[in-house]
Coordinates of C-alpha atoms in Angstrom, one line a residue:
M4 CA -24.3 -24.7 8.1
I5 CA -26.3 -27.6 9.7
R6 CA -29.6 -26.5 10.9
G7 CA -29.6 -26.6 14.8
L8 CA -26.0 -25.8 15.1
R9 CA -25.0 -22.3 15.6
A10 CA -21.6 -20.6 15.4
P11 CA -20.5 -18.4 18.3
Q12 CA -21.7 -15.0 18.1
G13 CA -19.3 -12.8 15.8
A14 CA -17.6 -15.9 14.4
P15 CA -17.7 -16.5 10.6
S16 CA -20.4 -19.1 9.8
S17 CA -18.1 -20.6 7.1
L18 CA -15.5 -23.1 7.8
A19 CA -13.4 -22.0 4.9
A20 CA -13.7 -18.3 6.2
R21 CA -12.7 -19.5 9.5
L22 CA -9.6 -21.3 8.3
L23 CA -8.7 -18.4 5.9
L24 CA -9.1 -15.8 8.7
S25 CA -7.0 -17.7 11.1
A26 CA -4.3 -18.3 8.5
M27 CA -4.4 -14.5 7.7
L28 CA -4.1 -13.5 11.3
W29 CA -1.2 -15.9 12.0
S30 CA 0.7 -14.8 8.8
A31 CA 0.1 -11.1 9.6
I32 CA 1.5 -11.6 13.2
S33 CA 4.3 -13.9 12.1
L34 CA 5.5 -11.6 9.3
A35 CA 5.1 -8.3 11.3
A36 CA 7.3 -10.0 14.0
A37 CA 9.7 -11.1 11.5
G38 CA 9.9 -7.5 10.0
V39 CA 10.5 -6.0 13.4
I40 CA 13.3 -8.4 14.1
L41 CA 14.9 -8.0 10.8
V42 CA 14.9 -4.2 11.0
A43 CA 16.3 -4.3 14.5
L44 CA 19.1 -6.6 13.4
Y45 CA 19.8 -4.5 10.4
R46 CA 19.8 -1.3 12.6
Q47 CA 22.5 -3.0 14.9
S48 CA 24.4 -4.0 11.8
V49 CA 24.4 -0.4 10.5
E50 CA 25.3 1.2 13.8
R51 CA 28.2 -1.3 14.2
G52 CA 29.5 -0.4 10.7
F53 CA 29.2 3.3 11.5
D54 CA 31.0 2.9 14.8
E55 CA 33.7 1.0 13.0
R56 CA 34.1 4.1 10.5
L57 CA 34.3 6.4 13.6
D58 CA 36.9 4.0 15.0
V59 CA 39.1 4.3 11.9
F60 CA 38.7 8.1 12.0
L61 CA 39.7 8.1 15.9
K62 CA 42.7 6.0 15.2
T63 CA 43.8 8.2 12.2
L64 CA 43.3 11.3 14.3
I65 CA 45.4 10.0 17.2
A66 CA 48.1 8.9 14.8
Q67 CA 48.3 12.3 13.0
M68 CA 48.2 14.6 16.2
V69 CA 50.8 12.7 18.0
G70 CA 54.2 13.5 16.6
E71 CA 57.9 12.9 17.8
G72 CA 60.4 15.7 18.4
D73 CA 64.0 15.4 19.2
D74 CA 63.5 14.1 22.8
E75 CA 59.9 14.7 23.4
I76 CA 56.4 13.9 22.3
A77 CA 54.2 16.7 21.5
L78 CA 50.7 17.4 20.0
R79 CA 50.5 18.6 16.5
E80 CA 47.6 19.6 14.2
P81 CA 46.1 16.7 12.4
G82 CA 44.9 16.8 8.7
N83 CA 41.6 16.1 7.2
L84 CA 41.6 12.4 8.2
G85 CA 40.6 11.4 4.7
E86 CA 37.2 12.9 5.1
P87 CA 36.5 16.4 3.7
R88 CA 33.5 16.9 5.8
F89 CA 35.6 17.5 8.9
G90 CA 36.6 20.6 7.3
L91 CA 33.2 22.0 6.3
P92 CA 31.5 24.1 8.7
L93 CA 28.5 22.4 10.7
S94 CA 28.7 19.5 8.4
G95 CA 27.8 17.0 11.0
W96 CA 31.3 15.4 11.3
Y97 CA 33.6 16.7 14.1
W98 CA 36.6 16.0 16.2
T99 CA 37.8 17.4 19.3
V100 CA 40.8 17.1 21.7
R101 CA 40.6 18.2 25.4
S102 CA 42.9 17.9 28.2
F103 CA 42.2 15.3 30.7
P104 CA 40.9 15.7 33.4
A105 CA 40.6 19.5 33.1
G106 CA 38.4 19.3 29.9
V107 CA 40.1 22.3 28.2
V108 CA 39.7 22.1 24.5
E109 CA 43.1 21.9 22.9
M110 CA 42.2 21.4 19.4
S111 CA 39.0 20.9 17.3
S112 CA 37.9 20.3 13.7
P113 CA 37.2 23.4 11.4
S114 CA 33.7 21.9 10.9
L115 CA 32.7 22.9 14.5
A116 CA 33.3 26.6 13.5
G117 CA 34.1 27.7 17.0
D118 CA 31.4 25.6 18.7
V119 CA 32.1 22.6 21.1
L120 CA 30.7 19.1 21.2
A121 CA 28.4 18.6 24.0
L122 CA 30.0 15.4 25.2
P123 CA 28.6 13.7 28.3
D124 CA 30.3 14.2 31.6
G125 CA 31.7 11.0 33.3
E126 CA 34.9 9.3 33.9
P127 CA 36.1 7.6 30.7
S128 CA 37.8 4.3 30.6
L129 CA 41.6 4.5 31.0
D130 CA 42.3 1.2 29.6
G131 CA 42.2 2.3 26.0
T132 CA 38.6 1.1 25.2
P133 CA 36.6 3.8 23.4
A134 CA 33.4 5.1 25.0
R135 CA 30.5 5.4 22.6
G136 CA 27.1 7.0 22.5
A137 CA 24.6 9.5 20.9
I138 CA 24.6 13.2 21.4
A139 CA 23.0 16.3 19.9
G140 CA 25.4 18.3 17.5
P141 CA 25.9 21.9 17.4
D142 CA 23.2 22.3 14.8
G143 CA 20.7 20.2 16.5
E144 CA 21.4 17.1 14.5
D145 CA 21.8 13.7 15.8
L146 CA 25.4 12.5 16.4
R147 CA 27.1 9.3 17.3
Y148 CA 30.5 9.7 18.9
L149 CA 33.6 7.7 20.0
E150 CA 35.9 9.0 22.7
R151 CA 39.2 7.7 24.0
V152 CA 41.9 8.9 26.5
I153 CA 45.5 8.9 25.3
S154 CA 48.7 9.3 27.5
L155 CA 51.8 10.9 26.2
A156 CA 55.4 10.1 27.3
D157 CA 55.7 13.6 29.0
G158 CA 52.7 12.5 31.3
G159 CA 50.0 14.5 29.5
R160 CA 46.6 12.9 29.0
Y161 CA 43.9 14.0 26.5
L162 CA 40.4 13.1 25.6
V163 CA 40.2 12.5 21.9
A164 CA 36.5 12.3 20.4
V165 CA 35.2 11.8 16.9
A166 CA 31.5 12.3 16.1
G167 CA 29.5 11.7 12.9
N168 CA 26.0 12.5 11.7
A169 CA 23.8 9.6 12.6
T170 CA 20.8 10.8 10.4
E171 CA 22.1 8.5 7.5
I172 CA 21.6 5.6 10.0
G173 CA 18.0 6.3 10.3
E174 CA 17.7 7.0 6.5
E175 CA 19.3 3.7 5.7
V176 CA 17.3 1.8 8.1
A177 CA 14.0 3.5 7.0
T178 CA 14.8 2.4 3.4
F179 CA 15.6 -1.1 4.5
G180 CA 12.3 -1.2 6.5
T181 CA 10.2 0.0 3.6
R182 CA 11.8 -2.7 1.4
V183 CA 11.3 -5.3 4.0
A184 CA 7.7 -4.3 4.4
A185 CA 7.1 -4.5 0.7
T186 CA 8.8 -7.9 0.5
L187 CA 6.9 -9.3 3.4
S188 CA 3.6 -7.9 2.2
V189 CA 4.2 -9.7 -1.2
F190 CA 5.1 -12.9 0.7
G191 CA 2.1 -12.6 2.9
L192 CA -0.1 -12.2 0.0
G193 CA 1.4 -15.4 -1.5
L194 CA 0.7 -17.2 1.7
V195 CA -2.9 -16.1 1.9
L196 CA -3.5 -17.3 -1.8
A197 CA -1.7 -20.5 -1.0
T198 CA -3.9 -21.0 2.1
L199 CA -7.1 -20.1 0.1
L200 CA -6.1 -22.8 -2.4
Q201 CA -5.2 -25.2 0.3
V202 CA -8.7 -24.6 2.1
R203 CA -10.6 -25.0 -1.3
V204 CA -8.7 -28.2 -2.0
G205 CA -8.9 -29.5 1.5
L206 CA -12.6 -28.8 1.7
K207 CA -13.5 -30.2 -1.7
P208 CA -14.7 -33.6 -0.1
L209 CA -17.1 -31.6 2.0
E210 CA -18.4 -29.9 -1.0
R211 CA -19.0 -33.3 -2.7
M212 CA -20.7 -34.5 0.3
R213 CA -23.1 -31.5 0.2
A214 CA -23.8 -32.1 -3.5
A215 CA -24.5 -35.8 -2.7
L216 CA -26.9 -34.7 0.2
H217 CA -28.7 -32.3 -2.1
A218 CA -29.0 -35.2 -4.7
I219 CA -30.6 -37.3 -2.1
R220 CA -32.9 -34.6 -1.1
V221 CA -34.3 -33.8 -4.5
G222 CA -34.6 -37.5 -5.2
D223 CA -31.8 -38.1 -7.8
T224 CA -30.1 -40.7 -5.6
Q225 CA -30.8 -42.8 -2.7
R226 CA -27.5 -42.9 -0.7
L227 CA -24.2 -41.2 -0.4
E228 CA -22.0 -42.7 -3.0
G229 CA -18.2 -42.3 -3.7
A230 CA -15.0 -42.5 -1.7
F231 CA -14.5 -39.8 0.9
P232 CA -11.2 -39.0 2.8
S233 CA -10.7 -41.0 6.1
E234 CA -11.7 -38.0 8.3
I235 CA -15.2 -37.7 6.9
A236 CA -15.8 -41.3 5.8
P237 CA -17.4 -42.2 9.0
L238 CA -19.7 -39.3 8.7
A239 CA -20.8 -40.5 5.3
T240 CA -21.3 -44.0 6.8
E241 CA -23.4 -42.7 9.6
L242 CA -25.6 -40.5 7.2
N243 CA -26.3 -43.5 5.0
A244 CA -27.4 -45.5 8.0
L245 CA -29.6 -42.6 9.1
I246 CA -31.2 -42.5 5.6
D247 CA -31.8 -46.3 5.8
S248 CA -33.3 -46.0 9.3
N249 CA -35.7 -43.3 8.1
R250 CA -36.9 -45.4 5.2
E251 CA -37.5 -48.3 7.7
V252 CA -39.5 -46.0 10.0
V253 CA -41.6 -44.8 7.0
D254 CA -42.3 -48.2 5.8
R255 CA -43.3 -49.4 9.2
A256 CA -45.7 -46.4 9.6
R257 CA -47.2 -47.0 6.2
T258 CA -47.8 -50.6 7.1
H259 CA -49.5 -49.6 10.5
V260 CA -51.8 -47.1 8.7
G261 CA -52.8 -49.6 6.0
N262 CA -53.6 -52.2 8.9
L263 CA -55.7 -49.6 10.8
A264 CA -57.4 -48.6 7.5
H265 CA -58.5 -52.2 6.9
A266 CA -59.4 -52.9 10.5
L267 CA -61.7 -49.7 10.6
K268 CA -63.3 -49.9 7.2
T269 CA -64.9 -53.3 7.4
P270 CA -66.8 -52.6 10.7
L271 CA -68.1 -49.4 9.2
S272 CA -69.2 -50.9 6.1
V273 CA -71.1 -53.5 8.0
V274 CA -72.8 -50.7 10.0
L275 CA -73.7 -48.8 6.8
N276 CA -75.2 -51.9 5.2
E277 CA -77.2 -52.7 8.2
A278 CA -78.5 -49.1 8.5
R279 CA -79.3 -49.0 4.8
A280 CA -81.3 -52.2 5.2
G281 CA -83.3 -50.8 7.9
E282 CA -86.2 -48.1 7.8
G283 CA -87.2 -45.2 9.9
P284 CA -85.4 -42.3 11.5
L285 CA -83.0 -44.4 13.5
A286 CA -81.7 -46.2 10.4
A287 CA -81.3 -42.9 8.6
K288 CA -79.5 -41.3 11.4
V289 CA -77.1 -44.3 11.9
E290 CA -76.3 -44.1 8.2
E291 CA -75.7 -40.4 8.2
Q292 CA -73.3 -40.7 11.3
A293 CA -71.6 -43.9 9.8
L294 CA -70.9 -41.8 6.6
L295 CA -69.5 -38.9 8.6
M296 CA -67.4 -41.3 10.7
Q297 CA -66.1 -42.9 7.5
A298 CA -65.1 -39.5 6.0
Q299 CA -63.3 -38.6 9.2
V300 CA -61.5 -41.9 9.5
N301 CA -60.3 -41.4 6.0
H302 CA -59.2 -37.9 6.7
H303 CA -57.2 -38.9 9.8
L304 CA -55.7 -42.0 8.2
D305 CA -54.5 -39.8 5.4
R306 CA -53.1 -37.4 7.8
A307 CA -51.2 -40.1 9.7
R308 CA -50.0 -41.4 6.3
L309 CA -48.7 -38.1 5.4
A310 CA -47.0 -37.4 8.8
A311 CA -44.9 -40.5 8.1
Q312 CA -44.3 -39.6 4.4
R313 CA -43.3 -36.1 5.4
R314 CA -40.2 -37.6 7.0
M315 CA -39.2 -39.5 3.9
I316 CA -36.0 -37.9 2.4
G317 CA -35.7 -37.2 -1.4
V318 CA -39.3 -37.4 -2.4
V319 CA -40.3 -34.8 -5.1
T320 CA -43.2 -34.4 -7.6
E321 CA -43.3 -32.1 -10.7
I322 CA -46.1 -29.8 -10.3
A323 CA -47.0 -29.0 -13.9
P324 CA -48.0 -32.7 -15.0
A325 CA -50.1 -33.2 -11.9
A326 CA -51.9 -29.8 -12.5
E327 CA -52.6 -30.5 -16.1
G328 CA -54.0 -34.0 -15.5
L329 CA -56.2 -32.6 -12.8
A330 CA -57.4 -29.8 -15.0
R331 CA -58.3 -32.4 -17.9
A332 CA -60.2 -34.5 -15.4
M333 CA -62.2 -31.5 -14.2
R334 CA -63.0 -30.6 -17.8
R335 CA -64.5 -33.9 -18.4
I336 CA -66.5 -34.0 -14.9
H337 CA -68.0 -30.6 -15.6
G338 CA -68.2 -30.7 -19.3
E339 CA -71.9 -30.4 -19.5
R340 CA -71.5 -26.9 -17.8
G341 CA -68.9 -25.7 -20.3
L342 CA -66.5 -24.7 -17.7
A343 CA -63.0 -23.4 -18.8
V344 CA -60.3 -24.7 -16.6
E345 CA -57.1 -22.8 -17.4
V346 CA -53.5 -23.9 -15.9
S347 CA -50.4 -21.9 -15.9
V348 CA -47.4 -23.7 -14.1
P349 CA -43.8 -23.3 -14.9
A350 CA -42.2 -26.5 -16.1
D351 CA -39.3 -26.5 -13.8
L352 CA -41.1 -26.5 -10.4
R353 CA -41.1 -29.5 -8.2
F354 CA -43.0 -30.2 -5.0
R355 CA -41.1 -31.5 -2.0
G356 CA -43.5 -34.3 -1.3
E357 CA -45.4 -37.2 -2.9
R358 CA -47.4 -36.9 -6.1
Q359 CA -50.8 -38.3 -4.5
D360 CA -50.6 -35.7 -1.7
L361 CA -50.1 -32.9 -4.3
E362 CA -52.9 -34.2 -6.5
E363 CA -55.2 -34.4 -3.4
M364 CA -54.6 -30.8 -2.5
L365 CA -54.9 -29.5 -6.0
G366 CA -57.8 -31.8 -6.7
N367 CA -59.8 -30.5 -3.8
L368 CA -59.1 -26.8 -4.7
L369 CA -60.1 -27.4 -8.3
D370 CA -63.2 -29.4 -7.4
N371 CA -64.4 -26.7 -4.9
A372 CA -63.8 -24.0 -7.6
C373 CA -65.5 -25.9 -10.4
K374 CA -68.6 -26.5 -8.1
W375 CA -69.1 -22.8 -7.6
A376 CA -67.6 -21.3 -10.9
T377 CA -70.1 -20.1 -13.5
G378 CA -67.7 -20.1 -16.5
T379 CA -63.9 -20.0 -15.8
V380 CA -61.5 -21.5 -13.2
Q381 CA -57.9 -20.4 -13.2
L382 CA -54.9 -22.3 -11.7
R383 CA -51.5 -20.7 -11.8
V384 CA -48.2 -21.2 -9.8
E385 CA -45.7 -18.6 -8.7
A386 CA -42.4 -19.5 -7.2
T387 CA -40.9 -17.4 -4.4
G388 CA -37.4 -17.5 -2.8
A389 CA -34.0 -18.2 -4.4
A390 CA -33.6 -21.1 -6.6
G391 CA -32.1 -24.2 -4.7
G392 CA -32.8 -22.6 -1.3
D393 CA -34.2 -24.6 1.6
R394 CA -37.1 -22.2 2.0
R395 CA -38.1 -21.9 -1.4
M396 CA -42.0 -21.9 -1.7
A397 CA -44.6 -21.9 -4.5
R398 CA -47.9 -20.0 -4.3
V399 CA -50.6 -22.1 -5.9
I400 CA -53.4 -19.6 -6.9
V401 CA -56.9 -21.1 -7.8
D402 CA -59.5 -18.4 -8.9
D403 CA -63.3 -18.9 -9.7
D404 CA -65.9 -16.7 -11.1
G405 CA -68.6 -17.7 -8.7
P406 CA -70.5 -16.0 -5.9
G407 CA -67.5 -15.9 -3.7
L408 CA -67.6 -15.7 0.1
G409 CA -67.3 -12.9 2.7
P410 CA -64.5 -12.8 5.3
A411 CA -66.5 -14.5 8.0
A412 CA -67.7 -17.3 5.5
R413 CA -64.1 -17.7 4.3
K414 CA -62.8 -18.5 7.7
A415 CA -65.7 -20.9 8.4
A416 CA -65.0 -22.7 5.1
L417 CA -61.7 -23.8 6.5
E418 CA -63.2 -25.7 9.5
R419 CA -63.2 -29.4 9.3
G420 CA -66.6 -30.8 7.9
R421 CA -68.2 -27.3 7.9
R422 CA -70.5 -27.0 4.9
L423 CA -71.9 -23.5 3.9
D424 CA -74.3 -24.7 1.3
E425 CA -76.1 -28.1 1.1
S426 CA -77.1 -27.5 -2.6
V427 CA -73.9 -29.1 -3.9
P428 CA -72.6 -32.5 -3.2
G429 CA -69.6 -33.2 -0.8
S430 CA -68.7 -33.9 2.9
G431 CA -67.3 -30.5 3.6
L432 CA -63.9 -31.8 4.4
G433 CA -62.1 -30.8 1.1
L434 CA -60.7 -27.5 2.3
A435 CA -59.9 -28.8 5.7
I436 CA -57.9 -31.7 4.3
V437 CA -56.0 -29.2 2.0
T438 CA -55.3 -27.1 5.2
D439 CA -54.0 -30.1 7.2
L440 CA -51.9 -31.5 4.3
A441 CA -50.3 -28.1 3.6
G442 CA -49.6 -27.7 7.3
L443 CA -47.7 -31.0 7.5
Y444 CA -45.5 -30.0 4.7
G445 CA -44.7 -26.5 6.3
G446 CA -47.1 -24.6 4.1
R447 CA -50.7 -23.1 4.4
L448 CA -54.0 -22.3 2.7
E449 CA -55.6 -18.9 2.7
L450 CA -58.8 -17.8 1.1
D451 CA -59.4 -14.4 -0.4
A452 CA -61.6 -12.6 -3.0
A453 CA -60.8 -13.3 -6.5
P454 CA -60.5 -10.4 -9.1
S455 CA -63.5 -11.9 -11.1
G456 CA -65.6 -11.7 -7.9
G457 CA -65.5 -15.3 -7.0
L458 CA -63.3 -17.1 -4.4
R459 CA -59.4 -17.1 -4.5
A460 CA -57.6 -20.1 -2.8
V461 CA -53.8 -19.4 -2.2
L462 CA -51.9 -22.6 -1.3
S463 CA -48.2 -22.2 -0.2
L464 CA -46.1 -25.4 -0.6
P465 CA -42.4 -26.0 -0.4
I466 CA -40.5 -26.6 -3.8
L467 CA -37.0 -27.2 -5.2

């Protein structure tokens, strides 16, 4: 995620997660709606088929119970209608014949076992269209029924009803619903996997762009290279333009800093030469202050130069070679004292900055430690944070076995130009310069007591 841009609270920070989540929600809603519709349509179809069976039984019942005499039409007892369950007590399949409109039961199926069907009251249709609906059976079961009015030649009218157990409708619909749910679940899983593949393939160019930006940041390349899709190609063009503009700004800043350095150093050199040629307290004081001015000018020019370089993209430095080179130099400089300068740095650590700035910070720390050490100076580097992370830092630890400093003296030692002992050479700016340089890189310098009794300097710096 680009620093400075925040996702809405509660929303996934990953673009791929957002796309996948939206696809999953849409698929779930769509498939659930499709499942409900399919089950509803299937229920209608099953009920229609069930009613058609009841209609066949109703027509068969009417045909069997209406017989012809010599000159009259009379009711007669029907058979089993081709369904044995009409003869089994409380089987859930029933028929009944009632007089109309009196409602007196004339005949009923043996399955009723003396009970009656609780058919709803109301005026049935007299045009021969069956009435249909749902009722509770004698045994409490759910029934669907068809009812029709028939008229005989003698003027008698009867209500003929057939009812069947509707439990099988629910069972059949439930079985179908289970199968539909299983089928749509598999289908939904397939959609999610297809969406995941689509997202990964679709976002691949963004991953390539991220890798290209990382390569620029670690100094492997200078620009975004390669072809990108038309949707993000303008972004790549703008990023390359931003990188070019950044380099131009840094180059201009370096030029201005160099011009300022030349403009100030020449007058200061003239003042120093004149002061050294003179005699007396005034000349000595002018020389002292001119030297201090020169040190301060160099310090602030270095800081201005670093402020420009800090904005440079893709500048990295290997720590181990720089530390080893400085240790060799310190061994030669302090060779007459027999100092042991020990270095322990992992070979894969790289400082996110320029080599000369790293060498200036490490050189000041090693030089300060060597000035006060009695026999041994140790420099080691420890990495903190996950590899490749934006906030990965290194702890550069420099220990000496000298007299050390108390807490108050350690705080004063970090002040610019503050010297705690005039017996050793130096301007007193070394630790202050390290503090300023580390701060500009997002690090810091801390002083503590070393296990050997001397001073410990802990420098935190950004690394890859």
